[in-house]
PDB file of C-alpha atoms in Angstrom:
ATOM      1  CA  MET A  25       0.000   0.000   0.000  1.00  0.00           C
ATOM      2  CA  LYS A  26       2.841   2.415   0.861  1.00  0.00           C
ATOM      3  CA  LYS A  27       4.294   1.806  -2.595  1.00  0.00           C
ATOM      4  CA  LEU A  28       0.990   2.725  -4.234  1.00  0.00           C
ATOM      5  CA  TYR A  29       0.769   5.961  -2.251  1.00  0.00           C
ATOM      6  CA  SER A  30       4.338   6.845  -3.144  1.00  0.00           C
ATOM      7  CA  LEU A  31       3.713   6.253  -6.841  1.00  0.00           C
ATOM      8  CA  PHE A  32       0.532   8.355  -6.724  1.00  0.00           C
ATOM      9  CA  PHE A  33       2.281  11.353  -5.139  1.00  0.00           C
ATOM     10  CA  LEU A  34       5.147  11.050  -7.604  1.00  0.00           C
ATOM     11  CA  LEU A  35       2.751  11.246 -10.583  1.00  0.00           C
ATOM     12  CA  MET A  36       0.933  14.235  -9.112  1.00  0.00           C
ATOM     13  CA  GLY A  37       4.246  16.029  -8.677  1.00  0.00           C
ATOM     14  CA  LEU A  38       5.193  15.429 -12.285  1.00  0.00           C
ATOM     15  CA  LEU A  39       1.806  16.782 -13.471  1.00  0.00           C
ATOM     16  CA  CYS A  40       2.238  19.890 -11.357  1.00  0.00           C
ATOM     17  CA  LEU A  41       5.716  20.520 -12.699  1.00  0.00           C
ATOM     18  CA  THR A  42       4.533  20.098 -16.282  1.00  0.00           C
ATOM     19  CA  SER A  43       1.567  22.416 -15.816  1.00  0.00           C
ATOM     20  CA  CYS A  44       3.642  25.132 -14.175  1.00  0.00           C
ATOM     21  CA  GLY A  45       6.206  24.901 -16.958  1.00  0.00           C
ATOM     22  CA  ASP A  46       3.554  25.532 -19.674  1.00  0.00           C
ATOM     23  CA  ASP A  47       2.138  28.599 -17.926  1.00  0.00           C
ATOM     24  CA  ASP A  48       5.520  30.288 -17.485  1.00  0.00           C
ATOM     25  CA  TYR A  49       6.780  29.791 -21.101  1.00  0.00           C
ATOM     26  CA  THR A  50       7.315  32.994 -23.182  1.00  0.00           C
ATOM     27  CA  TYR A  51       8.381  33.258 -26.871  1.00  0.00           C
ATOM     28  CA  THR A  52      11.670  34.986 -27.507  1.00  0.00           C
ATOM     29  CA  ALA A  53      12.052  36.356 -31.063  1.00  0.00           C
ATOM     30  CA  PRO A  54      15.359  35.712 -32.810  1.00  0.00           C
ATOM     31  CA  GLU A  55      17.833  38.489 -32.250  1.00  0.00           C
ATOM     32  CA  THR A  56      18.307  40.766 -35.278  1.00  0.00           C
ATOM     33  CA  LEU A  57      20.673  43.516 -36.319  1.00  0.00           C
ATOM     34  CA  ASN A  58      20.254  46.983 -34.862  1.00  0.00           C
ATOM     35  CA  VAL A  59      18.879  49.004 -37.810  1.00  0.00           C
ATOM     36  CA  THR A  60      19.108  52.689 -36.844  1.00  0.00           C
ATOM     37  CA  LYS A  61      17.925  54.172 -40.174  1.00  0.00           C
ATOM     38  CA  ALA A  62      16.183  52.920 -43.313  1.00  0.00           C
ATOM     39  CA  ASP A  63      15.390  55.466 -46.026  1.00  0.00           C
ATOM     40  CA  LEU A  64      13.935  53.198 -48.721  1.00  0.00           C
ATOM     41  CA  TYR A  65      10.732  54.831 -50.005  1.00  0.00           C
ATOM     42  CA  PHE A  66      11.161  56.062 -53.596  1.00  0.00           C
ATOM     43  CA  THR A  67       9.149  57.963 -56.155  1.00  0.00           C
ATOM     44  CA  SER A  68       8.919  56.607 -59.716  1.00  0.00           C
ATOM     45  CA  SER A  69      12.058  58.508 -60.747  1.00  0.00           C
ATOM     46  CA  GLY A  70      14.180  56.294 -58.470  1.00  0.00           C
ATOM     47  CA  GLY A  71      17.340  57.370 -56.637  1.00  0.00           C
ATOM     48  CA  THR A  72      19.536  56.276 -53.741  1.00  0.00           C
ATOM     49  CA  GLY A  73      18.607  55.544 -50.125  1.00  0.00           C
ATOM     50  CA  ASN A  74      20.586  54.290 -47.119  1.00  0.00           C
ATOM     51  CA  ILE A  75      20.307  51.693 -44.391  1.00  0.00           C
ATOM     52  CA  GLU A  76      22.404  52.372 -41.272  1.00  0.00           C
ATOM     53  CA  ILE A  77      23.230  49.491 -38.928  1.00  0.00           C
ATOM     54  CA  LYS A  78      25.216  49.240 -35.697  1.00  0.00           C
ATOM     55  CA  SER A  79      27.368  46.115 -35.733  1.00  0.00           C
ATOM     56  CA  ASN A  80      30.855  45.112 -34.672  1.00  0.00           C
ATOM     57  CA  ASN A  81      31.139  42.709 -37.600  1.00  0.00           C
ATOM     58  CA  GLY A  82      31.408  43.236 -41.311  1.00  0.00           C
ATOM     59  CA  LEU A  83      28.101  43.516 -43.154  1.00  0.00           C
ATOM     60  CA  GLN A  84      26.783  41.837 -46.273  1.00  0.00           C
ATOM     61  CA  ALA A  85      23.643  42.815 -48.197  1.00  0.00           C
ATOM     62  CA  THR A  86      21.582  41.343 -51.039  1.00  0.00           C
ATOM     63  CA  SER A  87      18.497  42.586 -52.892  1.00  0.00           C
ATOM     64  CA  SER A  88      15.526  40.422 -53.864  1.00  0.00           C
ATOM     65  CA  VAL A  89      14.718  42.491 -56.981  1.00  0.00           C
ATOM     66  CA  ASP A  90      16.784  43.435 -60.024  1.00  0.00           C
ATOM     67  CA  TRP A  91      15.654  47.103 -60.056  1.00  0.00           C
ATOM     68  CA  CYS A  92      17.356  47.720 -56.710  1.00  0.00           C
ATOM     69  CA  THR A  93      21.117  47.225 -56.312  1.00  0.00           C
ATOM     70  CA  VAL A  94      23.012  47.453 -53.017  1.00  0.00           C
ATOM     71  CA  SER A  95      26.556  48.240 -51.881  1.00  0.00           C
ATOM     72  CA  VAL A  96      28.139  48.190 -48.399  1.00  0.00           C
ATOM     73  CA  SER A  97      30.479  50.736 -46.832  1.00  0.00           C
ATOM     74  CA  GLY A  98      31.131  50.168 -43.138  1.00  0.00           C
ATOM     75  CA  GLY A  99      27.811  50.308 -41.309  1.00  0.00           C
ATOM     76  CA  VAL A 100      25.942  51.887 -44.240  1.00  0.00           C
ATOM     77  CA  ILE A 101      24.185  49.969 -47.025  1.00  0.00           C
ATOM     78  CA  ALA A 102      23.405  52.126 -50.080  1.00  0.00           C
ATOM     79  CA  ALA A 103      20.390  51.067 -52.155  1.00  0.00           C
ATOM     80  CA  LYS A 104      20.182  52.385 -55.725  1.00  0.00           C
ATOM     81  CA  VAL A 105      16.719  52.164 -57.329  1.00  0.00           C
ATOM     82  CA  ALA A 106      16.129  52.462 -61.084  1.00  0.00           C
ATOM     83  CA  GLU A 107      13.364  54.538 -62.639  1.00  0.00           C
ATOM     84  CA  ASN A 108       9.933  52.895 -62.603  1.00  0.00           C
ATOM     85  CA  THR A 109       8.342  53.533 -65.999  1.00  0.00           C
ATOM     86  CA  SER A 110       5.202  51.553 -65.157  1.00  0.00           C
ATOM     87  CA  ILE A 111       2.078  52.956 -63.504  1.00  0.00           C
ATOM     88  CA  GLU A 112       2.225  50.012 -61.061  1.00  0.00           C
ATOM     89  CA  SER A 113       4.084  50.444 -57.765  1.00  0.00           C
ATOM     90  CA  ARG A 114       6.587  47.770 -56.721  1.00  0.00           C
ATOM     91  CA  ALA A 115       8.312  46.449 -53.603  1.00  0.00           C
ATOM     92  CA  GLY A 116      11.266  44.283 -52.673  1.00  0.00           C
ATOM     93  CA  THR A 117      13.407  43.161 -49.737  1.00  0.00           C
ATOM     94  CA  ILE A 118      17.023  43.823 -48.787  1.00  0.00           C
ATOM     95  CA  THR A 119      18.638  41.166 -46.616  1.00  0.00           C
ATOM     96  CA  VAL A 120      21.477  42.388 -44.354  1.00  0.00           C
ATOM     97  CA  SER A 121      23.731  40.086 -42.342  1.00  0.00           C
ATOM     98  CA  ASP A 122      26.887  40.411 -40.233  1.00  0.00           C
ATOM     99  CA  GLY A 123      27.593  36.673 -40.274  1.00  0.00           C
ATOM    100  CA  VAL A 124      25.748  36.148 -36.999  1.00  0.00           C
ATOM    101  CA  LEU A 125      22.548  38.155 -37.117  1.00  0.00           C
ATOM    102  CA  THR A 126      20.243  38.962 -40.061  1.00  0.00           C
ATOM    103  CA  SER A 127      17.629  41.649 -40.769  1.00  0.00           C
ATOM    104  CA  LEU A 128      15.138  42.110 -43.594  1.00  0.00           C
ATOM    105  CA  VAL A 129      14.421  45.677 -44.761  1.00  0.00           C
ATOM    106  CA  ALA A 130      11.606  46.512 -47.194  1.00  0.00           C
ATOM    107  CA  VAL A 131      12.136  48.800 -50.209  1.00  0.00           C
ATOM    108  CA  TYR A 132       9.138  50.438 -51.945  1.00  0.00           C
ATOM    109  CA  GLN A 133       8.782  52.490 -55.130  1.00  0.00           C
ATOM    110  CA  GLU A 134       5.766  54.385 -56.435  1.00  0.00           C
ATOM    111  CA  GLY A 135       4.387  53.899 -59.953  1.00  0.00           C
ATOM    112  CA  LEU A 136       4.646  56.558 -62.648  1.00  0.00           C
ATOM    113  CA  ALA A 137       2.177  59.442 -62.327  1.00  0.00           C
ATOM    114  CA  CYS A 138       1.964  61.918 -65.202  1.00  0.00           C
ATOM    115  CA  THR A 139      -0.841  64.406 -65.894  1.00  0.00           C
ATOM    116  CA  ILE A 140      -0.982  66.755 -68.866  1.00  0.00           C
ATOM    117  CA  ASP A 141      -3.407  69.680 -68.766  1.00  0.00           C
ATOM    118  CA  THR A 142      -4.199  70.829 -72.313  1.00  0.00           C
ATOM    119  CA  SER A 143      -7.139  73.084 -71.452  1.00  0.00           C
ATOM    120  CA  THR A 144      -5.067  76.187 -72.270  1.00  0.00           C
ATOM    121  CA  LEU A 145      -3.671  74.854 -75.559  1.00  0.00           C
ATOM    122  CA  LYS A 146      -4.821  76.379 -78.840  1.00  0.00           C
ATOM    123  CA  ILE A 147      -5.158  73.364 -81.112  1.00  0.00           C
ATOM    124  CA  VAL A 148      -5.821  75.550 -84.153  1.00  0.00           C
ATOM    125  CA  ASN A 149      -4.082  78.901 -84.629  1.00  0.00           C
ATOM    126  CA  ASP A 150      -4.569  81.565 -87.261  1.00  0.00           C
ATOM    127  CA  ASN A 151      -1.754  82.488 -89.644  1.00  0.00           C
ATOM    128  CA  GLY A 152      -0.322  85.180 -87.373  1.00  0.00           C
ATOM    129  CA  VAL A 153       2.329  84.777 -84.651  1.00  0.00           C
ATOM    130  CA  ASN A 154       0.813  82.607 -81.897  1.00  0.00           C
ATOM    131  CA  SER A 155       1.638  80.952 -78.620  1.00  0.00           C
ATOM    132  CA  SER A 156      -0.193  78.834 -76.052  1.00  0.00           C
ATOM    133  CA  TYR A 157       0.839  76.434 -73.314  1.00  0.00           C
ATOM    134  CA  ILE A 158       0.152  73.159 -71.527  1.00  0.00           C
ATOM    135  CA  THR A 159       1.003  72.079 -67.976  1.00  0.00           C
ATOM    136  CA  ILE A 160       2.820  68.817 -67.231  1.00  0.00           C
ATOM    137  CA  ASP A 161       2.992  67.319 -63.739  1.00  0.00           C
ATOM    138  CA  SER A 162       5.052  64.126 -63.783  1.00  0.00           C
ATOM    139  CA  SER A 163       6.720  62.071 -61.077  1.00  0.00           C
ATOM    140  CA  SER A 164       9.384  61.102 -63.605  1.00  0.00           C
ATOM    141  CA  SER A 165      11.256  62.736 -66.462  1.00  0.00           C
ATOM    142  CA  TYR A 166       9.473  63.391 -69.761  1.00  0.00           C
ATOM    143  CA  ALA A 167      10.410  64.306 -73.313  1.00  0.00           C
ATOM    144  CA  ILE A 168       8.696  66.548 -75.873  1.00  0.00           C
ATOM    145  CA  ASN A 169       9.259  65.699 -79.523  1.00  0.00           C
ATOM    146  CA  ILE A 170       8.368  68.163 -82.272  1.00  0.00           C
ATOM    147  CA  PRO A 171       8.628  66.443 -85.702  1.00  0.00           C
ATOM    148  CA  SER A 172      11.442  67.632 -87.922  1.00  0.00           C
ATOM    149  CA  TYR A 173       9.069  68.850 -90.642  1.00  0.00           C
ATOM    150  CA  ALA A 174       7.628  71.429 -88.207  1.00  0.00           C
ATOM    151  CA  THR A 175      10.716  72.736 -86.383  1.00  0.00           C
ATOM    152  CA  SER A 176      11.057  75.678 -88.800  1.00  0.00           C
ATOM    153  CA  TRP A 177       7.825  77.236 -87.483  1.00  0.00           C
ATOM    154  CA  LEU A 178       7.009  75.460 -84.191  1.00  0.00           C
ATOM    155  CA  SER A 179       9.131  75.466 -81.018  1.00  0.00           C
ATOM    156  CA  CYS A 180       8.552  75.056 -77.289  1.00  0.00           C
ATOM    157  CA  ILE A 181       9.971  76.288 -73.968  1.00  0.00           C
ATOM    158  CA  ASP A 182       9.636  74.215 -70.787  1.00  0.00           C
ATOM    159  CA  GLU A 183       9.600  76.231 -67.561  1.00  0.00           C
ATOM    160  CA  ALA A 184       9.139  73.832 -64.625  1.00  0.00           C
ATOM    161  CA  GLY A 185       6.285  71.964 -66.273  1.00  0.00           C
ATOM    162  CA  LYS A 186       4.704  74.931 -68.056  1.00  0.00           C
ATOM    163  CA  VAL A 187       5.396  74.142 -71.713  1.00  0.00           C
ATOM    164  CA  THR A 188       4.791  77.042 -74.103  1.00  0.00           C
ATOM    165  CA  PHE A 189       4.480  76.360 -77.824  1.00  0.00           C
ATOM    166  CA  ASN A 190       5.472  79.234 -80.109  1.00  0.00           C
ATOM    167  CA  LEU A 191       4.381  79.507 -83.744  1.00  0.00           C
ATOM    168  CA  THR A 192       5.860  81.865 -86.308  1.00  0.00           C
ATOM    169  CA  ALA A 193       3.614  83.629 -88.828  1.00  0.00           C
ATOM    170  CA  ASN A 194       2.358  81.401 -91.617  1.00  0.00           C
ATOM    171  CA  GLU A 195       3.098  83.329 -94.793  1.00  0.00           C
ATOM    172  CA  THR A 196       2.729  80.313 -97.098  1.00  0.00           C
ATOM    173  CA  GLU A 197      -1.089  80.596 -97.245  1.00  0.00           C
ATOM    174  CA  VAL A 198      -1.072  76.795 -96.974  1.00  0.00           C
ATOM    175  CA  PRO A 199      -2.430  75.061 -93.856  1.00  0.00           C
ATOM    176  CA  ARG A 200       0.226  73.396 -91.720  1.00  0.00           C
ATOM    177  CA  ALA A 201       0.165  71.248 -88.623  1.00  0.00           C
ATOM    178  CA  ALA A 202       2.290  68.960 -86.488  1.00  0.00           C
ATOM    179  CA  ASN A 203       1.772  65.982 -84.202  1.00  0.00           C
ATOM    180  CA  VAL A 204       3.785  66.697 -81.040  1.00  0.00           C
ATOM    181  CA  ILE A 205       4.554  63.594 -78.947  1.00  0.00           C
ATOM    182  CA  ILE A 206       5.093  63.752 -75.179  1.00  0.00           C
ATOM    183  CA  THR A 207       6.520  60.634 -73.510  1.00  0.00           C
ATOM    184  CA  SER A 208       7.007  59.876 -69.837  1.00  0.00           C
ATOM    185  CA  GLY A 209       7.967  56.297 -69.070  1.00  0.00           C
ATOM    186  CA  GLU A 210       5.452  54.018 -70.783  1.00  0.00           C
ATOM    187  CA  ARG A 211       2.935  56.824 -71.302  1.00  0.00           C
ATOM    188  CA  LYS A 212       2.741  58.598 -74.653  1.00  0.00           C
ATOM    189  CA  VAL A 213       0.441  61.507 -75.542  1.00  0.00           C
ATOM    190  CA  THR A 214       0.066  63.043 -78.996  1.00  0.00           C
ATOM    191  CA  LEU A 215      -0.978  66.685 -79.404  1.00  0.00           C
ATOM    192  CA  THR A 216      -1.970  68.169 -82.746  1.00  0.00           C
ATOM    193  CA  ILE A 217      -1.086  71.822 -83.251  1.00  0.00           C
ATOM    194  CA  ALA A 218      -2.280  73.399 -86.489  1.00  0.00           C
ATOM    195  CA  GLN A 219      -2.043  76.787 -88.142  1.00  0.00           C
ATOM    196  CA  TYR A 220      -4.380  77.907 -90.916  1.00  0.00           C
ATOM    197  CA  GLU A 221      -7.300  80.149 -91.763  1.00  0.00           C
ATOM    198  CA  PHE A 222     -10.583  78.250 -91.829  1.00  0.00           C
ATOM    199  CA  ALA A 223     -12.060  80.663 -94.351  1.00  0.00           C
ATOM    200  CA  GLY A 224     -10.815  80.063 -97.891  1.00  0.00           C
ATOM    201  CA  THR A 225     -10.840  77.378-100.553  1.00  0.00           C
ATOM    202  CA  TRP A 226     -10.806  73.686 -99.589  1.00  0.00           C
ATOM    203  CA  THR A 227     -11.050  70.432-101.519  1.00  0.00           C
ATOM    204  CA  ALA A 228     -14.137  68.363-100.636  1.00  0.00           C
ATOM    205  CA  ASP A 229     -14.692  64.662-101.390  1.00  0.00           C
ATOM    206  CA  PHE A 230     -18.274  63.460-101.027  1.00  0.00           C
ATOM    207  CA  LEU A 231     -21.057  61.348-102.535  1.00  0.00           C
ATOM    208  CA  ASN A 232     -23.586  63.253-104.602  1.00  0.00           C
ATOM    209  CA  SER A 233     -27.332  62.561-104.683  1.00  0.00           C
ATOM    210  CA  LYS A 234     -26.742  59.659-107.085  1.00  0.00           C
ATOM    211  CA  GLY A 235     -24.166  58.037-104.825  1.00  0.00           C
ATOM    212  CA  VAL A 236     -21.275  58.982-107.111  1.00  0.00           C
ATOM    213  CA  SER A 237     -17.949  59.977-105.521  1.00  0.00           C
ATOM    214  CA  THR A 238     -17.354  63.658-106.276  1.00  0.00           C
ATOM    215  CA  THR A 239     -14.449  66.032-105.673  1.00  0.00           C
ATOM    216  CA  GLU A 240     -14.746  69.798-105.929  1.00  0.00           C
ATOM    217  CA  GLN A 241     -13.479  73.054-104.479  1.00  0.00           C
ATOM    218  CA  VAL A 242     -15.540  74.490-101.621  1.00  0.00           C
ATOM    219  CA  GLU A 243     -15.467  78.139-100.620  1.00  0.00           C
ATOM    220  CA  ILE A 244     -15.721  78.842 -96.891  1.00  0.00           C
ATOM    221  CA  ALA A 245     -16.803  82.393 -95.985  1.00  0.00           C
ATOM    222  CA  ASP A 246     -16.417  83.995 -92.559  1.00  0.00           C
ATOM    223  CA  LEU A 247     -19.696  85.522 -91.301  1.00  0.00           C
ATOM    224  CA  GLY A 248     -18.232  86.650 -87.967  1.00  0.00           C
ATOM    225  CA  ASN A 249     -18.909  85.404 -84.406  1.00  0.00           C
ATOM    226  CA  ASN A 250     -17.461  81.962 -85.261  1.00  0.00           C
ATOM    227  CA  LYS A 251     -20.100  81.430 -87.961  1.00  0.00           C
ATOM    228  CA  PHE A 252     -19.209  80.359 -91.497  1.00  0.00           C
ATOM    229  CA  GLU A 253     -20.784  79.362 -94.790  1.00  0.00           C
ATOM    230  CA  LEU A 254     -19.674  76.396 -96.917  1.00  0.00           C
ATOM    231  CA  LYS A 255     -20.550  77.068-100.556  1.00  0.00           C
ATOM    232  CA  PHE A 256     -20.672  74.147-102.951  1.00  0.00           C
ATOM    233  CA  LYS A 257     -21.143  74.206-106.693  1.00  0.00           C
ATOM    234  CA  ALA A 258     -24.669  73.888-108.103  1.00  0.00           C
ATOM    235  CA  PRO A 259     -25.571  70.212-108.609  1.00  0.00           C
ATOM    236  CA  TYR A 260     -26.987  70.952-112.069  1.00  0.00           C
ATOM    237  CA  ALA A 261     -27.719  73.853-114.419  1.00  0.00           C
ATOM    238  CA  ASN A 262     -29.830  76.746-113.111  1.00  0.00           C
ATOM    239  CA  ALA A 263     -29.830  75.270-109.591  1.00  0.00           C
ATOM    240  CA  PRO A 264     -28.673  77.395-106.659  1.00  0.00           C
ATOM    241  CA  ASN A 265     -25.331  76.817-105.015  1.00  0.00           C
ATOM    242  CA  PRO A 266     -25.892  74.743-101.836  1.00  0.00           C
ATOM    243  CA  VAL A 267     -24.816  76.751 -98.805  1.00  0.00           C
ATOM    244  CA  PHE A 268     -24.205  75.081 -95.442  1.00  0.00           C
ATOM    245  CA  GLN A 269     -23.973  77.291 -92.380  1.00  0.00           C
ATOM    246  CA  CYS A 270     -21.737  76.088 -89.594  1.00  0.00           C
ATOM    247  CA  THR A 271     -20.096  77.130 -86.354  1.00  0.00           C
ATOM    248  CA  TYR A 272     -16.368  76.772 -85.818  1.00  0.00           C
ATOM    249  CA  ALA A 273     -14.191  76.917 -82.694  1.00  0.00           C
ATOM    250  CA  ASN A 274     -10.650  75.636 -81.984  1.00  0.00           C
ATOM    251  CA  GLY A 275     -10.518  73.111 -84.782  1.00  0.00           C
ATOM    252  CA  THR A 276     -14.055  71.712 -84.559  1.00  0.00           C
ATOM    253  CA  TYR A 277     -16.892  72.784 -86.806  1.00  0.00           C
ATOM    254  CA  LYS A 278     -20.555  71.775 -86.790  1.00  0.00           C
ATOM    255  CA  ILE A 279     -23.408  71.972 -89.284  1.00  0.00           C
ATOM    256  CA  ALA A 280     -26.925  71.897 -87.839  1.00  0.00           C
ATOM    257  CA  ASN A 281     -29.462  69.641 -89.501  1.00  0.00           C
ATOM    258  CA  GLY A 282     -32.554  71.198 -91.081  1.00  0.00           C
ATOM    259  CA  THR A 283     -30.913  74.511 -92.002  1.00  0.00           C
ATOM    260  CA  ALA A 284     -31.962  76.459 -95.097  1.00  0.00           C
ATOM    261  CA  MET A 285     -29.626  76.088 -98.102  1.00  0.00           C
ATOM    262  CA  GLY A 286     -31.292  78.409-100.582  1.00  0.00           C
ATOM    263  CA  GLN A 287     -34.191  78.346-103.049  1.00  0.00           C
ATOM    264  CA  TYR A 288     -34.644  76.520-106.362  1.00  0.00           C
ATOM    265  CA  ALA A 289     -37.597  77.715-108.473  1.00  0.00           C
ATOM    266  CA  VAL A 290     -40.562  77.519-106.086  1.00  0.00           C
ATOM    267  CA  TYR A 291     -38.759  75.123-103.741  1.00  0.00           C
ATOM    268  CA  TYR A 292     -36.841  75.892-100.550  1.00  0.00           C
ATOM    269  CA  LEU A 293     -33.861  73.648 -99.920  1.00  0.00           C
ATOM    270  CA  PHE A 294     -32.942  72.292 -96.480  1.00  0.00           C
ATOM    271  CA  GLY A 295     -30.242  69.949 -95.295  1.00  0.00           C
ATOM    272  CA  ILE A 296     -31.617  66.710 -93.836  1.00  0.00           C
ATOM    273  CA  PHE A 297     -30.192  63.851 -91.821  1.00  0.00           C
ATOM    274  CA  SER A 298     -29.996  60.434 -93.467  1.00  0.00           C
ATOM    275  CA  SER A 299     -29.331  57.359 -91.310  1.00  0.00           C
ATOM    276  CA  GLU A 300     -27.716  54.094 -92.388  1.00  0.00           C
ATOM    277  CA  ASP A 301     -31.159  52.480 -92.073  1.00  0.00           C
ATOM    278  CA  GLY A 302     -32.582  54.789 -94.721  1.00  0.00           C
ATOM    279  CA  TYR A 303     -34.490  57.112 -92.410  1.00  0.00           C
ATOM    280  CA  PHE A 304     -34.570  60.870 -93.017  1.00  0.00           C
ATOM    281  CA  SER A 305     -35.009  63.696 -90.530  1.00  0.00           C
ATOM    282  CA  TRP A 306     -34.881  67.500 -90.600  1.00  0.00           C
ATOM    283  CA  ASP A 307     -34.785  67.721 -86.791  1.00  0.00           C
ATOM    284  CA  THR A 308     -32.441  70.641 -85.969  1.00  0.00           C
ATOM    285  CA  SER A 309     -31.191  68.900 -82.813  1.00  0.00           C
ATOM    286  CA  TYR A 310     -28.959  66.735 -85.047  1.00  0.00           C
ATOM    287  CA  THR A 311     -25.574  68.100 -86.077  1.00  0.00           C
ATOM    288  CA  TYR A 312     -22.780  67.008 -88.373  1.00  0.00           C
ATOM    289  CA  SER A 313     -19.432  67.687 -86.721  1.00  0.00           C
ATOM    290  CA  SER A 314     -15.828  67.293 -87.738  1.00  0.00           C
ATOM    291  CA  SER A 315     -12.300  68.156 -86.691  1.00  0.00           C
ATOM    292  CA  PHE A 316      -9.026  68.092 -88.578  1.00  0.00           C
ATOM    293  CA  ASP A 317      -6.586  65.171 -88.529  1.00  0.00           C
ATOM    294  CA  VAL A 318      -2.918  65.546 -89.448  1.00  0.00           C
ATOM    295  CA  ALA A 319      -1.104  62.746 -91.266  1.00  0.00           C
ATOM    296  CA  GLU A 320       2.657  62.175 -91.001  1.00  0.00           C
ATOM    297  CA  ASP A 321       3.097  63.808 -94.417  1.00  0.00           C
ATOM    298  CA  CYS A 322       1.408  66.936 -93.003  1.00  0.00           C
ATOM    299  CA  ILE A 323      -1.765  66.446 -95.079  1.00  0.00           C
ATOM    300  CA  ILE A 324      -4.723  67.953 -93.199  1.00  0.00           C
ATOM    301  CA  SER A 325      -8.098  66.283 -93.588  1.00  0.00           C
ATOM    302  CA  SER A 326     -11.422  65.982 -91.787  1.00  0.00           C
ATOM    303  CA  VAL A 327     -14.367  63.604 -91.996  1.00  0.00           C
ATOM    304  CA  TRP A 328     -17.950  64.596 -91.270  1.00  0.00           C
ATOM    305  CA  ARG A 329     -19.698  62.339 -88.765  1.00  0.00           C
TER     306      ARG A 329
END
């Protein structure tokens, strides 16, 4: 019986010791290096940041990403980050070790942000000396390319993001224009800057009433207050010349549907809207509008829609 009692008290003691041991256990994190400074947040343009570490041993550092390279000088690790030309942000890790202890330091870089405000740009300029500007706000560098065929009359000046385009007088009496390309990283924006007088003689290609492709010279007359008349040739003998009235502002012109075009004998002529389904309407709420496009060979054209 004494042996049974002794065994029972021995087991109880072991259970008590085990229980007390579980309650008193605390987790101790692995010891790491003493990082006193980490300047590793970058804009999209990139740059260099430093990690400063207190250690009595020599340091080694490696980067987990190819856009961030590291070098060690004493207790300072220099991180060099390349330009980020993507709109996506990115992150990586730099591992630093002194042979005994190790630390992981995060490096972060913003994505490219570039805004171009063209609200103050004159897309179409008259034949006199002109200038207008745009505003560029970019987190990275950008480039402005004026095509070689336009550099004799178009130039620009960049003053801390305010880009002013200057046009010389157009004495050729021929419309001219250029596609200016602005690039920042992966973003590319094309601006069309033109110089001409809307009033004058233009070549028009259209389908006549019989569906035949026709080309003729059209006279555009300035009526004042941004209003113009487009005068076509008479479709046949003794018929009046069709006259379309339109409004024009900064490269875009519009012709309202249902406007009077003149009189033929006892008939009054009006422009009407014709849909692809064969329906016709003289509702004046419809408009035909167009703006000018510039080809690489500097040919200016527009299509009515």
